[in-house]
Every structure is written in C-alpha cells, then in structure tokens.
Amino acid sequence: MDASILLSVVLLIVGFVCLIKGSDFFVDGASNIASLLRIPTIIVGLTIVALGTSAPEAAVSITSSLTGSNAMAISNVIGSNLFNILMVIGIAALLSDLLMEKSVLNKDLRILVAITALFAVFIFIGWDISNYEGLILIFILIAYIIYLIYSARKSGAMDNVDKVTLSLPKSIVYIIVGLAGIIIGGDLVVNSASDIAIALGMSETLVGLTIVAIGTSLPELVTSLTALKKGENQIVIGNVIGSNIYNILFVLGASSAISRIPVNSNILIDVIFMLFITILCYIFGKTQEKYDKKEGIILVTLFIIYMAFAILRN
C-alpha cells in the first residue's frame, strides 16, 4: 500500500476514535451539568444524548459542507441512516426478537417516514438543500423536541433526575475536551477520506456512503448491542429511529443552513432506496409489532446488496 494512502487510513481511524470518544465525553459532561441543574433524565435523553450520538455525523457533514465536499456531506447522512436500519436493527433482530412499542410505531416511526419523504422532496425540487430548507429542518427539529418534552411531561416521566457523578469543573472540562474531539475528528475524517477517495479513484459519494457512514454510525451500533446484551431490546429501535430523525433534521439542517448543499443526480437512487428502506422498516413493525430473525436476514441481505451496488457503480 502506498505510504500516503496508509497515512490517510491511519488518520481516518484516528478521526473516528476522536469523534466517538469526543461524543462520549461531551454527553457525559453535558448530562452531568443537566443533573446539577436538576434537569429530568428524560429531557437529557431526548436532547443532549440524542444530539450527542449524532455528533459524529454532524461534525463530518458540517466540515464537508464548509470545505466544499458536498457529496460527502449528504451521502454520509444517507449511508448512516441506511446502516442504522439495515445493520443495527438487522443484526440485533438476528440475535433477539425486537418488540415494537405502539407509541414508537404510531408516532416516532411515522415521523421518521414523513421526514425522510420531506428530505427526498427537497432534493427533487431543486437538486439541492438550500439554506431556507435547512432552516425548515431545524425548525421541525425544535418542534419535535418540544413535542417529546410535552409527551414526557404528560406521561409523568419528568420527575426522575440522574445522580451527579462529576463536579462542575470536571463536567466543563469533559464538554470542552468532547467538543475538541468532535471538531478535530470531523476534520480528520473528511480530509483523510477525501484523500483516500482521490488516491483510489473512488468518488466522494461512495466514501461517504460506505467508510464514513459506517464509521460515524459506530456509536449507534455499540449502544444498541450493549442494550441488547442487557435485555433492553426496545432501546435498539428507539436509538435507531431517534438517530435517523436527528441525522436528517439536525445534521443536514445545520449543514445546509450554514452552506447550501448541491446534490448530484447520481444520488437519486440512494435517496429513493433510503425512503424505501424507511417505509419497509415501518411495514415490518406494523405487520407484527416486532422484528425477528426473518426481518433481520432481509435487512442485512439488503445492506450487502446495496453495498455491492454502490461499489460496482463507482
């Protein structure tokens, strides 16, 4: 392997480590400050933790948008959302039946389908995601968080507060270190992934859909498998649905609000496939209110087929 490519691969791995550990530090620090301020656990989970797990995607996409690597900015979100549904849910379903709560099926999953469809419409309208459309996505994100908080208040889940585990100074240090890791990691991932793409003759779209998307989705995969090991199967589905919603609303919303993201017509198939997979996820849940081995096999197989198609298309 060429020395420059090897260096880019090493930097890519270092970037992923910085992103993932930076997200962990940021979430721990922010969550602890929330506990010090007596903010309920449910609010922390719906906001800080949810946004924290989307931080790797956000860092990569925003950095890509600012540096002009627009293909990677949007393909990272598409690839991450596909990986979350096809591999995270797929692998988890192969290991254990995943029961679907009716509230998640009838509310959150429907919202994900609607948001994914809106994302597709934005692209088809002008083959870009404009600053105006980015602001719309952020507005929807704020409305969604308010809706979640209202639902939590209505269900009486607002009373629980996590125990304080860090002092205020340590919490602040965690947040600063976490943000630094996210920013540095995002920069390393975008630059090294772009260098690898150029050196190997790969398109930025392919790198974003595969290497970068899988790397930035590692927090969701680790979190879901850990929850599955503890028998908390429903967390897997909630984690994936929440992450995919935040990827579109927060990651793409922030990226396009900062800088308009033009979209190449070649990504049309990927957008349609993402919408199809999201609808399929809803249909599987609606059919029997769970995901079992059969669905797991279908989802993982679809991911393998899609990856083969993406590579051959390049």
mmCIF file of C-alpha atoms in Angstrom:
data_model
loop_
_atom_site.group_PDB
_atom_site.id
_atom_site.type_symbol
_atom_site.label_atom_id
_atom_site.label_comp_id
_atom_site.label_asym_id
_atom_site.label_seq_id
_atom_site.Cartn_x
_atom_site.Cartn_y
_atom_site.Cartn_z
ATOM 1 C CA MET A 1 0.000 0.000 0.000
ATOM 2 C CA ASP A 2 1.241 3.477 -0.897
ATOM 3 C CA ALA A 3 2.635 5.387 2.101
ATOM 4 C CA SER A 4 0.299 8.349 1.571
ATOM 5 C CA ILE A 5 -2.769 6.080 1.462
ATOM 6 C CA LEU A 6 -1.597 4.229 4.571
ATOM 7 C CA LEU A 7 -1.176 7.561 6.385
ATOM 8 C CA SER A 8 -4.680 8.618 5.291
ATOM 9 C CA VAL A 9 -6.128 5.336 6.603
ATOM 10 C CA VAL A 10 -4.369 5.827 9.949
ATOM 11 C CA LEU A 11 -5.657 9.420 10.167
ATOM 12 C CA LEU A 12 -9.159 8.210 9.252
ATOM 13 C CA ILE A 13 -9.108 5.716 12.128
ATOM 14 C CA VAL A 14 -7.745 8.357 14.497
ATOM 15 C CA GLY A 15 -10.526 10.669 13.333
ATOM 16 C CA PHE A 16 -13.205 8.073 14.072
ATOM 17 C CA VAL A 17 -11.742 7.475 17.539
ATOM 18 C CA CYS A 18 -11.732 11.237 18.231
ATOM 19 C CA LEU A 19 -15.343 11.518 17.042
ATOM 20 C CA ILE A 20 -16.648 8.620 19.121
ATOM 21 C CA LYS A 21 -14.701 9.401 22.298
ATOM 22 C CA GLY A 22 -15.392 13.103 21.874
ATOM 23 C CA SER A 23 -19.121 12.373 21.690
ATOM 24 C CA ASP A 24 -18.876 10.233 24.847
ATOM 25 C CA PHE A 25 -17.054 12.972 26.775
ATOM 26 C CA PHE A 26 -19.474 15.655 25.569
ATOM 27 C CA VAL A 27 -22.564 13.621 26.515
ATOM 28 C CA ASP A 28 -21.122 12.709 29.941
ATOM 29 C CA GLY A 29 -20.188 16.303 30.732
ATOM 30 C CA ALA A 30 -23.416 17.839 29.445
ATOM 31 C CA SER A 31 -25.593 15.199 31.115
ATOM 32 C CA ASN A 32 -23.841 15.778 34.445
ATOM 33 C CA ILE A 33 -24.349 19.537 34.248
ATOM 34 C CA ALA A 34 -28.013 18.833 33.493
ATOM 35 C CA SER A 35 -28.163 16.711 36.663
ATOM 36 C CA LEU A 36 -26.522 19.505 38.671
ATOM 37 C CA LEU A 37 -29.244 21.833 37.369
ATOM 38 C CA ARG A 38 -31.925 19.246 38.301
ATOM 39 C CA ILE A 39 -32.990 18.741 34.681
ATOM 40 C CA PRO A 40 -35.017 15.478 34.361
ATOM 41 C CA THR A 41 -33.366 12.396 32.871
ATOM 42 C CA ILE A 42 -35.933 12.156 30.086
ATOM 43 C CA ILE A 43 -35.053 15.658 28.844
ATOM 44 C CA VAL A 44 -31.350 14.803 28.877
ATOM 45 C CA GLY A 45 -32.030 11.680 26.836
ATOM 46 C CA LEU A 46 -34.275 13.424 24.327
ATOM 47 C CA THR A 47 -31.876 16.311 23.739
ATOM 48 C CA ILE A 48 -28.252 16.033 24.909
ATOM 49 C CA VAL A 49 -27.776 12.285 24.430
ATOM 50 C CA ALA A 50 -29.733 12.175 21.167
ATOM 51 C CA LEU A 51 -27.804 15.089 19.701
ATOM 52 C CA GLY A 52 -24.557 13.669 21.103
ATOM 53 C CA THR A 53 -24.934 10.354 19.261
ATOM 54 C CA SER A 54 -25.486 12.331 16.044
ATOM 55 C CA ALA A 55 -22.421 14.497 16.700
ATOM 56 C CA PRO A 56 -20.048 12.357 14.545
ATOM 57 C CA GLU A 57 -22.365 12.652 11.532
ATOM 58 C CA ALA A 58 -22.843 16.368 12.236
ATOM 59 C CA ALA A 59 -19.113 17.027 12.515
ATOM 60 C CA VAL A 60 -18.371 15.209 9.251
ATOM 61 C CA SER A 61 -21.257 16.735 7.281
ATOM 62 C CA ILE A 62 -20.763 20.308 8.535
ATOM 63 C CA THR A 63 -16.999 20.107 7.894
ATOM 64 C CA SER A 64 -17.694 18.658 4.428
ATOM 65 C CA SER A 65 -20.173 21.433 3.707
ATOM 66 C CA LEU A 66 -17.727 24.145 4.777
ATOM 67 C CA THR A 67 -14.860 22.661 2.731
ATOM 68 C CA GLY A 68 -16.951 22.138 -0.398
ATOM 69 C CA SER A 69 -17.110 18.334 -0.143
ATOM 70 C CA ASN A 70 -20.875 18.438 -0.617
ATOM 71 C CA ALA A 71 -21.200 14.894 -1.934
ATOM 72 C CA MET A 72 -19.760 13.532 1.312
ATOM 73 C CA ALA A 73 -21.955 15.820 3.438
ATOM 74 C CA ILE A 74 -25.188 14.334 2.123
ATOM 75 C CA SER A 75 -24.023 10.778 1.366
ATOM 76 C CA ASN A 76 -22.812 10.457 4.982
ATOM 77 C CA VAL A 77 -26.353 11.011 6.265
ATOM 78 C CA ILE A 78 -27.900 8.668 3.697
ATOM 79 C CA GLY A 79 -25.312 5.965 4.387
ATOM 80 C CA SER A 80 -25.645 6.339 8.171
ATOM 81 C CA ASN A 81 -29.443 6.085 8.085
ATOM 82 C CA LEU A 82 -29.272 3.014 5.853
ATOM 83 C CA PHE A 83 -26.651 1.377 8.094
ATOM 84 C CA ASN A 84 -28.727 2.107 11.203
ATOM 85 C CA ILE A 85 -31.846 0.414 9.833
ATOM 86 C CA LEU A 86 -30.308 -2.394 7.794
ATOM 87 C CA MET A 87 -27.363 -3.375 10.010
ATOM 88 C CA VAL A 88 -28.076 -2.136 13.539
ATOM 89 C CA ILE A 89 -31.702 -3.338 13.578
ATOM 90 C CA GLY A 90 -30.854 -6.233 11.255
ATOM 91 C CA ILE A 91 -28.018 -7.638 13.396
ATOM 92 C CA ALA A 92 -29.976 -7.057 16.608
ATOM 93 C CA ALA A 93 -33.023 -8.855 15.165
ATOM 94 C CA LEU A 94 -30.838 -11.834 14.229
ATOM 95 C CA LEU A 95 -29.707 -12.076 17.854
ATOM 96 C CA SER A 96 -33.074 -11.469 19.551
ATOM 97 C CA ASP A 97 -36.673 -10.516 18.752
ATOM 98 C CA LEU A 98 -37.123 -6.742 18.950
ATOM 99 C CA LEU A 99 -40.543 -5.809 20.272
ATOM 100 C CA MET A 100 -42.042 -2.573 18.948
ATOM 101 C CA GLU A 101 -43.899 -0.232 21.296
ATOM 102 C CA LYS A 102 -47.136 1.040 19.781
ATOM 103 C CA SER A 103 -46.261 4.635 20.661
ATOM 104 C CA VAL A 104 -42.944 4.350 18.792
ATOM 105 C CA LEU A 105 -44.627 2.696 15.811
ATOM 106 C CA ASN A 106 -47.553 5.092 15.575
ATOM 107 C CA LYS A 107 -45.653 8.297 16.354
ATOM 108 C CA ASP A 108 -41.863 8.291 16.055
ATOM 109 C CA LEU A 109 -41.578 5.835 13.159
ATOM 110 C CA ARG A 110 -44.276 7.671 11.224
ATOM 111 C CA ILE A 111 -42.449 10.933 11.875
ATOM 112 C CA LEU A 112 -39.235 9.364 10.524
ATOM 113 C CA VAL A 113 -41.043 8.257 7.340
ATOM 114 C CA ALA A 114 -42.526 11.751 6.883
ATOM 115 C CA ILE A 115 -39.176 13.494 7.475
ATOM 116 C CA THR A 116 -37.372 11.135 5.080
ATOM 117 C CA ALA A 117 -40.036 11.832 2.435
ATOM 118 C CA LEU A 118 -39.631 15.595 3.011
ATOM 119 C CA PHE A 119 -35.866 15.220 2.618
ATOM 120 C CA ALA A 120 -36.443 13.474 -0.736
ATOM 121 C CA VAL A 121 -38.855 16.219 -1.851
ATOM 122 C CA PHE A 122 -36.312 18.942 -1.018
ATOM 123 C CA ILE A 123 -33.756 17.189 -3.228
ATOM 124 C CA PHE A 124 -36.131 16.618 -6.134
ATOM 125 C CA ILE A 125 -37.342 20.243 -6.090
ATOM 126 C CA GLY A 126 -34.004 21.853 -6.921
ATOM 127 C CA TRP A 127 -31.322 19.156 -6.700
ATOM 128 C CA ASP A 128 -30.009 20.791 -3.588
ATOM 129 C CA ILE A 129 -30.784 21.502 0.052
ATOM 130 C CA SER A 130 -30.906 25.284 0.322
ATOM 131 C CA ASN A 131 -30.259 27.478 3.356
ATOM 132 C CA TYR A 132 -34.001 28.055 3.563
ATOM 133 C CA GLU A 133 -34.746 24.303 3.561
ATOM 134 C CA GLY A 134 -32.029 23.783 6.175
ATOM 135 C CA LEU A 135 -33.766 26.292 8.439
ATOM 136 C CA ILE A 136 -37.055 24.433 7.895
ATOM 137 C CA LEU A 137 -35.411 21.193 9.040
ATOM 138 C CA ILE A 138 -34.034 22.907 12.159
ATOM 139 C CA PHE A 139 -37.470 24.393 12.892
ATOM 140 C CA ILE A 140 -39.007 20.896 12.617
ATOM 141 C CA LEU A 141 -36.274 19.599 14.956
ATOM 142 C CA ILE A 142 -37.163 22.214 17.582
ATOM 143 C CA ALA A 143 -40.858 21.386 17.204
ATOM 144 C CA TYR A 144 -40.080 17.651 17.534
ATOM 145 C CA ILE A 145 -38.075 18.186 20.742
ATOM 146 C CA ILE A 146 -40.886 20.320 22.185
ATOM 147 C CA TYR A 147 -43.346 17.549 21.283
ATOM 148 C CA LEU A 148 -41.158 14.946 23.020
ATOM 149 C CA ILE A 149 -40.883 17.078 26.149
ATOM 150 C CA TYR A 150 -44.656 17.643 26.161
ATOM 151 C CA SER A 151 -45.260 13.884 25.796
ATOM 152 C CA ALA A 152 -42.784 13.164 28.621
ATOM 153 C CA ARG A 153 -44.482 15.724 30.873
ATOM 154 C CA LYS A 154 -47.892 14.250 30.071
ATOM 155 C CA SER A 155 -46.728 10.707 30.885
ATOM 156 C CA GLY A 156 -45.208 11.772 34.220
ATOM 157 C CA ALA A 157 -41.641 10.932 33.216
ATOM 158 C CA MET A 158 -40.314 14.359 34.210
ATOM 159 C CA ASP A 159 -39.616 13.590 37.854
ATOM 160 C CA ASN A 160 -36.513 11.404 37.539
ATOM 161 C CA VAL A 161 -33.109 13.104 37.676
ATOM 162 C CA ASP A 162 -29.792 11.312 37.144
ATOM 163 C CA LYS A 163 -27.321 11.209 40.034
ATOM 164 C CA VAL A 164 -24.427 13.670 39.873
ATOM 165 C CA THR A 165 -21.186 11.810 39.106
ATOM 166 C CA LEU A 166 -18.827 14.684 38.208
ATOM 167 C CA SER A 167 -18.105 18.054 39.760
ATOM 168 C CA LEU A 168 -18.956 21.200 37.788
ATOM 169 C CA PRO A 169 -15.304 21.933 36.812
ATOM 170 C CA LYS A 170 -14.816 18.333 35.609
ATOM 171 C CA SER A 171 -18.079 18.486 33.670
ATOM 172 C CA ILE A 172 -16.928 21.648 31.904
ATOM 173 C CA VAL A 173 -13.578 20.013 31.070
ATOM 174 C CA TYR A 174 -15.440 16.985 29.677
ATOM 175 C CA ILE A 175 -17.551 19.230 27.446
ATOM 176 C CA ILE A 176 -14.528 21.181 26.166
ATOM 177 C CA VAL A 177 -12.491 18.014 25.523
ATOM 178 C CA GLY A 178 -15.523 16.374 23.903
ATOM 179 C CA LEU A 179 -16.171 19.285 21.552
ATOM 180 C CA ALA A 180 -12.477 19.434 20.656
ATOM 181 C CA GLY A 181 -12.510 15.706 19.859
ATOM 182 C CA ILE A 182 -15.624 16.076 17.713
ATOM 183 C CA ILE A 183 -14.224 19.027 15.752
ATOM 184 C CA ILE A 184 -10.730 17.537 15.281
ATOM 185 C CA GLY A 185 -12.181 14.101 14.488
ATOM 186 C CA GLY A 186 -14.582 15.513 11.914
ATOM 187 C CA ASP A 187 -11.782 17.393 10.191
ATOM 188 C CA LEU A 188 -9.522 14.313 10.138
ATOM 189 C CA VAL A 189 -12.270 12.050 8.786
ATOM 190 C CA VAL A 190 -13.289 14.409 5.975
ATOM 191 C CA ASN A 191 -9.738 15.218 4.859
ATOM 192 C CA SER A 192 -8.368 11.666 5.071
ATOM 193 C CA ALA A 193 -11.492 10.136 3.464
ATOM 194 C CA SER A 194 -11.229 12.640 0.598
ATOM 195 C CA ASP A 195 -7.525 11.800 0.158
ATOM 196 C CA ILE A 196 -8.327 8.057 0.082
ATOM 197 C CA ALA A 197 -11.090 8.649 -2.475
ATOM 198 C CA ILE A 198 -8.750 10.597 -4.763
ATOM 199 C CA ALA A 199 -5.858 8.128 -4.381
ATOM 200 C CA LEU A 200 -8.014 5.061 -5.099
ATOM 201 C CA GLY A 201 -10.152 6.669 -7.781
ATOM 202 C CA MET A 202 -13.265 6.441 -5.614
ATOM 203 C CA SER A 203 -15.977 9.083 -5.622
ATOM 204 C CA GLU A 204 -16.694 11.158 -2.514
ATOM 205 C CA THR A 205 -20.242 9.811 -2.674
ATOM 206 C CA LEU A 206 -19.031 6.203 -2.388
ATOM 207 C CA VAL A 207 -16.685 7.026 0.501
ATOM 208 C CA GLY A 208 -19.491 8.904 2.286
ATOM 209 C CA LEU A 209 -21.992 6.080 1.765
ATOM 210 C CA THR A 210 -19.620 3.363 2.971
ATOM 211 C CA ILE A 211 -16.489 4.089 5.012
ATOM 212 C CA VAL A 212 -17.545 7.392 6.577
ATOM 213 C CA ALA A 213 -21.188 6.390 7.116
ATOM 214 C CA ILE A 214 -20.270 3.132 8.861
ATOM 215 C CA GLY A 215 -17.591 4.823 10.953
ATOM 216 C CA THR A 216 -19.887 7.594 12.186
ATOM 217 C CA SER A 217 -22.632 5.050 12.937
ATOM 218 C CA LEU A 218 -20.437 3.041 15.311
ATOM 219 C CA PRO A 219 -21.874 4.797 18.423
ATOM 220 C CA GLU A 220 -25.395 3.683 17.465
ATOM 221 C CA LEU A 221 -24.209 0.117 16.794
ATOM 222 C CA VAL A 222 -22.277 -0.151 20.078
ATOM 223 C CA THR A 223 -25.130 1.420 22.071
ATOM 224 C CA SER A 224 -27.699 -0.919 20.520
ATOM 225 C CA LEU A 225 -25.665 -4.100 21.023
ATOM 226 C CA THR A 226 -24.964 -3.085 24.638
ATOM 227 C CA ALA A 227 -28.688 -2.507 25.230
ATOM 228 C CA LEU A 228 -29.453 -5.869 23.604
ATOM 229 C CA LYS A 229 -26.969 -7.615 25.907
ATOM 230 C CA LYS A 230 -28.764 -6.095 28.892
ATOM 231 C CA GLY A 231 -32.133 -7.288 27.576
ATOM 232 C CA GLU A 232 -33.331 -3.761 26.799
ATOM 233 C CA ASN A 233 -34.427 -4.650 23.269
ATOM 234 C CA GLN A 234 -36.768 -1.705 22.743
ATOM 235 C CA ILE A 235 -33.898 0.725 23.215
ATOM 236 C CA VAL A 236 -32.382 -0.609 19.984
ATOM 237 C CA ILE A 237 -35.341 0.529 17.876
ATOM 238 C CA GLY A 238 -35.701 3.821 19.727
ATOM 239 C CA ASN A 239 -31.981 4.509 19.304
ATOM 240 C CA VAL A 240 -32.092 3.897 15.551
ATOM 241 C CA ILE A 241 -35.292 5.863 14.907
ATOM 242 C CA GLY A 242 -34.124 8.779 17.053
ATOM 243 C CA SER A 243 -30.683 8.810 15.435
ATOM 244 C CA ASN A 244 -32.126 8.783 11.904
ATOM 245 C CA ILE A 245 -34.522 11.623 12.737
ATOM 246 C CA TYR A 246 -31.691 13.707 14.207
ATOM 247 C CA ASN A 247 -29.400 12.889 11.264
ATOM 248 C CA ILE A 248 -31.851 14.474 8.834
ATOM 249 C CA LEU A 249 -33.152 17.329 10.976
ATOM 250 C CA PHE A 250 -30.007 18.244 12.933
ATOM 251 C CA VAL A 251 -27.111 17.122 10.727
ATOM 252 C CA LEU A 252 -28.498 18.097 7.316
ATOM 253 C CA GLY A 253 -30.407 21.045 8.762
ATOM 254 C CA ALA A 254 -27.287 22.574 10.334
ATOM 255 C CA SER A 255 -25.050 21.741 7.364
ATOM 256 C CA SER A 256 -27.369 23.262 4.740
ATOM 257 C CA ALA A 257 -28.244 26.252 6.932
ATOM 258 C CA ILE A 258 -24.520 27.092 7.030
ATOM 259 C CA SER A 259 -23.870 26.384 3.356
ATOM 260 C CA ARG A 260 -26.241 25.334 0.573
ATOM 261 C CA ILE A 261 -25.659 21.680 -0.373
ATOM 262 C CA PRO A 262 -25.945 20.974 -4.117
ATOM 263 C CA VAL A 263 -26.873 17.372 -4.890
ATOM 264 C CA ASN A 264 -25.628 15.322 -7.821
ATOM 265 C CA SER A 265 -28.359 13.499 -9.750
ATOM 266 C CA ASN A 266 -26.360 10.263 -9.305
ATOM 267 C CA ILE A 267 -27.531 10.114 -5.686
ATOM 268 C CA LEU A 268 -31.182 9.805 -6.801
ATOM 269 C CA ILE A 269 -31.140 6.005 -6.412
ATOM 270 C CA ASP A 270 -29.675 6.269 -2.899
ATOM 271 C CA VAL A 271 -32.358 8.739 -1.780
ATOM 272 C CA ILE A 272 -35.151 6.547 -3.189
ATOM 273 C CA PHE A 273 -33.601 3.458 -1.569
ATOM 274 C CA MET A 274 -33.361 5.213 1.812
ATOM 275 C CA LEU A 275 -37.044 6.196 1.599
ATOM 276 C CA PHE A 276 -37.969 2.629 0.567
ATOM 277 C CA ILE A 277 -35.999 1.113 3.472
ATOM 278 C CA THR A 278 -37.571 3.524 5.966
ATOM 279 C CA ILE A 279 -41.064 2.615 4.742
ATOM 280 C CA LEU A 280 -40.114 -1.091 4.823
ATOM 281 C CA CYS A 281 -38.985 -0.641 8.439
ATOM 282 C CA TYR A 282 -42.442 0.772 9.234
ATOM 283 C CA ILE A 283 -44.226 -2.049 7.380
ATOM 284 C CA PHE A 284 -42.218 -4.711 9.254
ATOM 285 C CA GLY A 285 -43.120 -3.071 12.553
ATOM 286 C CA LYS A 286 -46.773 -2.599 11.626
ATOM 287 C CA THR A 287 -47.182 -6.224 10.487
ATOM 288 C CA GLN A 288 -46.351 -7.928 13.787
ATOM 289 C CA GLU A 289 -45.096 -5.148 16.089
ATOM 290 C CA LYS A 290 -41.636 -6.710 16.292
ATOM 291 C CA TYR A 291 -38.544 -7.542 14.266
ATOM 292 C CA ASP A 292 -37.480 -11.183 14.295
ATOM 293 C CA LYS A 293 -34.804 -13.303 12.579
ATOM 294 C CA LYS A 294 -36.692 -13.294 9.256
ATOM 295 C CA GLU A 295 -36.701 -9.496 9.107
ATOM 296 C CA GLY A 296 -33.091 -9.453 10.343
ATOM 297 C CA ILE A 297 -31.968 -11.669 7.447
ATOM 298 C CA ILE A 298 -33.847 -9.488 4.937
ATOM 299 C CA LEU A 299 -32.369 -6.257 6.292
ATOM 300 C CA VAL A 300 -28.760 -7.490 6.447
ATOM 301 C CA THR A 301 -29.078 -9.026 2.950
ATOM 302 C CA LEU A 302 -30.389 -5.730 1.568
ATOM 303 C CA PHE A 303 -27.395 -3.929 3.080
ATOM 304 C CA ILE A 304 -24.929 -6.356 1.457
ATOM 305 C CA ILE A 305 -26.695 -5.975 -1.920
ATOM 306 C CA TYR A 306 -26.703 -2.181 -1.598
ATOM 307 C CA MET A 307 -23.010 -2.055 -0.684
ATOM 308 C CA ALA A 308 -22.165 -4.265 -3.684
ATOM 309 C CA PHE A 309 -24.230 -1.980 -5.941
ATOM 310 C CA ALA A 310 -22.582 1.179 -4.544
ATOM 311 C CA ILE A 311 -19.084 -0.220 -5.087
ATOM 312 C CA LEU A 312 -19.816 -1.527 -8.600
ATOM 313 C CA ARG A 313 -21.458 1.778 -9.550
ATOM 314 C CA ASN A 314 -18.265 3.624 -8.646
#
